[in-house]
mmCIF file of C-alpha atoms in Angstrom:
data_model
loop_
_atom_site.group_PDB
_atom_site.id
_atom_site.type_symbol
_atom_site.label_atom_id
_atom_site.label_comp_id
_atom_site.label_asym_id
_atom_site.label_seq_id
_atom_site.Cartn_x
_atom_site.Cartn_y
_atom_site.Cartn_z
ATOM 1 C CA MET A 1 107.447 126.645 66.206
ATOM 2 C CA SER A 2 104.990 124.470 64.284
ATOM 3 C CA SER A 3 102.885 122.860 66.977
ATOM 4 C CA SER A 4 99.358 122.821 68.262
ATOM 5 C CA PRO A 5 97.754 122.629 71.716
ATOM 6 C CA THR A 6 96.329 119.323 72.913
ATOM 7 C CA PRO A 7 92.634 119.286 73.852
ATOM 8 C CA THR A 8 93.232 118.240 77.459
ATOM 9 C CA THR A 9 96.289 120.161 78.573
ATOM 10 C CA ALA A 10 96.542 123.127 76.200
ATOM 11 C CA ALA A 11 100.243 122.240 76.047
ATOM 12 C CA PHE A 12 101.951 122.109 72.693
ATOM 13 C CA ILE A 13 102.988 118.944 70.905
ATOM 14 C CA LEU A 14 105.949 119.388 68.618
ATOM 15 C CA LYS A 15 105.452 118.483 64.973
ATOM 16 C CA ALA A 16 108.422 116.097 65.212
ATOM 17 C CA ASN A 17 106.717 114.223 68.073
ATOM 18 C CA ILE A 18 103.504 113.856 66.071
ATOM 19 C CA ALA A 19 105.458 112.576 63.066
ATOM 20 C CA ARG A 20 107.384 110.112 65.257
ATOM 21 C CA ARG A 21 104.184 108.786 66.847
ATOM 22 C CA PHE A 22 102.533 108.512 63.436
ATOM 23 C CA ARG A 23 105.491 106.538 61.989
ATOM 24 C CA LEU A 24 105.401 104.235 65.020
ATOM 25 C CA ALA A 25 101.652 103.680 64.549
ATOM 26 C CA LEU A 26 102.222 102.837 60.870
ATOM 27 C CA LYS A 27 104.941 100.378 61.788
ATOM 28 C CA ASN A 28 102.822 98.743 64.514
ATOM 29 C CA ALA A 29 99.904 98.413 62.089
ATOM 30 C CA ASP A 30 102.226 96.956 59.422
ATOM 31 C CA ILE A 31 101.340 99.782 57.021
ATOM 32 C CA ASP A 32 103.766 101.156 54.457
ATOM 33 C CA GLU A 33 105.719 103.892 56.231
ATOM 34 C CA SER A 34 105.778 106.128 53.139
ATOM 35 C CA HIS A 35 102.458 107.653 54.271
ATOM 36 C CA ARG A 36 102.556 111.115 55.821
ATOM 37 C CA PHE A 37 100.458 112.489 58.665
ATOM 38 C CA HIS A 38 99.163 115.115 56.222
ATOM 39 C CA ASP A 39 97.674 112.276 54.122
ATOM 40 C CA LEU A 40 95.015 111.935 56.828
ATOM 41 C CA ARG A 41 93.865 115.468 55.990
ATOM 42 C CA HIS A 42 93.414 114.546 52.333
ATOM 43 C CA THR A 43 91.580 111.375 53.313
ATOM 44 C CA PHE A 44 89.211 113.417 55.485
ATOM 45 C CA GLY A 45 88.520 115.897 52.655
ATOM 46 C CA THR A 46 87.921 113.103 50.160
ATOM 47 C CA HIS A 47 85.560 111.170 52.420
ATOM 48 C CA MET A 48 83.585 114.264 53.385
ATOM 49 C CA ALA A 49 83.173 115.320 49.746
ATOM 50 C CA ALA A 50 82.119 111.783 48.802
ATOM 51 C CA ALA A 51 79.573 111.851 51.642
ATOM 52 C CA GLY A 52 77.994 114.920 50.060
ATOM 53 C CA VAL A 53 79.258 117.647 52.404
ATOM 54 C CA PRO A 54 78.897 120.955 50.510
ATOM 55 C CA LEU A 55 82.277 122.241 49.310
ATOM 56 C CA ARG A 56 81.760 125.581 51.073
ATOM 57 C CA THR A 57 81.307 123.733 54.380
ATOM 58 C CA LEU A 58 84.306 121.533 53.624
ATOM 59 C CA GLN A 59 86.332 124.672 52.917
ATOM 60 C CA GLU A 60 85.573 125.941 56.425
ATOM 61 C CA TRP A 61 86.274 122.600 58.087
ATOM 62 C CA MET A 62 89.634 122.282 56.345
ATOM 63 C CA GLY A 63 90.625 125.894 56.951
ATOM 64 C CA HIS A 64 91.164 126.761 53.297
ATOM 65 C CA ARG A 65 91.226 130.504 52.663
ATOM 66 C CA ASP A 66 90.351 130.088 49.009
ATOM 67 C CA LEU A 67 87.591 127.833 47.658
ATOM 68 C CA THR A 68 89.821 126.872 44.723
ATOM 69 C CA THR A 69 91.989 124.924 47.187
ATOM 70 C CA THR A 70 88.918 122.929 48.227
ATOM 71 C CA GLN A 71 87.939 122.330 44.593
ATOM 72 C CA ARG A 72 90.437 119.436 44.424
ATOM 73 C CA TYR A 73 87.827 117.408 46.308
ATOM 74 C CA ALA A 74 84.978 118.321 43.932
ATOM 75 C CA ASP A 75 85.568 115.220 41.785
ATOM 76 C CA TYR A 76 84.664 113.056 44.753
ATOM 77 C CA ALA A 77 81.398 114.850 45.473
ATOM 78 C CA PRO A 78 78.409 112.943 44.117
ATOM 79 C CA SER A 79 76.028 114.798 41.855
ATOM 80 C CA GLU A 80 72.317 114.726 42.643
ATOM 81 C CA HIS A 81 71.471 112.145 39.988
ATOM 82 C CA GLU A 82 74.391 109.870 40.958
ATOM 83 C CA GLY A 83 72.977 109.439 44.438
ATOM 84 C CA GLU A 84 69.604 108.501 42.992
ATOM 85 C CA MET A 85 71.211 106.023 40.569
ATOM 86 C CA VAL A 86 73.152 104.304 43.359
ATOM 87 C CA ALA A 87 70.051 104.129 45.559
ATOM 88 C CA ALA A 88 68.049 102.605 42.693
ATOM 89 C CA ALA A 89 70.798 100.110 41.855
ATOM 90 C CA PHE A 90 70.993 98.793 45.409
ATOM 91 C CA ALA A 91 67.309 99.020 46.320
ATOM 92 C CA ARG A 92 65.719 95.790 47.428
ATOM 93 C CA PRO A 93 62.514 94.959 45.640
ATOM 94 C CA ALA A 94 59.502 94.866 47.909
ATOM 95 C CA PRO A 95 58.004 91.392 48.330
ATOM 96 C CA PRO A 96 54.641 90.955 46.631
ATOM 97 C CA ARG A 97 51.733 91.626 48.964
ATOM 98 C CA ASP A 98 50.071 88.320 48.183
ATOM 99 C CA ALA A 99 53.202 86.230 48.599
ATOM 100 C CA ALA A 100 52.455 83.001 50.369
ATOM 101 C CA ARG A 101 53.902 82.975 53.835
ATOM 102 C CA PRO A 102 54.509 79.714 55.610
ATOM 103 C CA GLN A 103 51.850 78.871 58.139
ATOM 104 C CA LEU A 104 53.338 77.895 61.479
ATOM 105 C CA ALA A 105 51.690 76.323 64.488
ATOM 106 C CA VAL A 106 52.817 75.699 68.036
ATOM 107 C CA VAL A 107 52.664 71.995 68.783
ATOM 108 C CA ALA A 108 52.837 70.030 72.015
ATOM 109 C CA GLY A 109 56.002 70.740 73.936
ATOM 110 C CA GLY A 110 56.144 74.348 72.693
ATOM 111 C CA SER A 111 57.990 73.690 69.429
ATOM 112 C CA ILE A 112 56.993 75.354 66.177
ATOM 113 C CA ALA A 113 56.151 73.302 63.092
ATOM 114 C CA PRO A 114 54.718 74.058 59.644
ATOM 115 C CA ARG A 115 50.989 73.517 59.249
#
């Protein structure tokens, strides 16, 4: 029997029931029903590798016996210099220290107006 216990009841959910619920969720979300429940596993591995999770850690999380199975996600793992390049590309330049800031004053009635 290919099933797993639920976190709250420790009862088993049949694989067919999971697949049926997944197909229903796809249909309700108007998503192409060609997707498989197992695709979520690949999405998780890809996103974790892209987030920089070490492949050895990802291997444990995904339950792979052999690291070569986890290597399929290595292409999505950023190298050290790629992270630095992305950070530099999207960094906001600091405003100059002597930049003129508008002078504001509180006037009668409590409103704020430029000086």
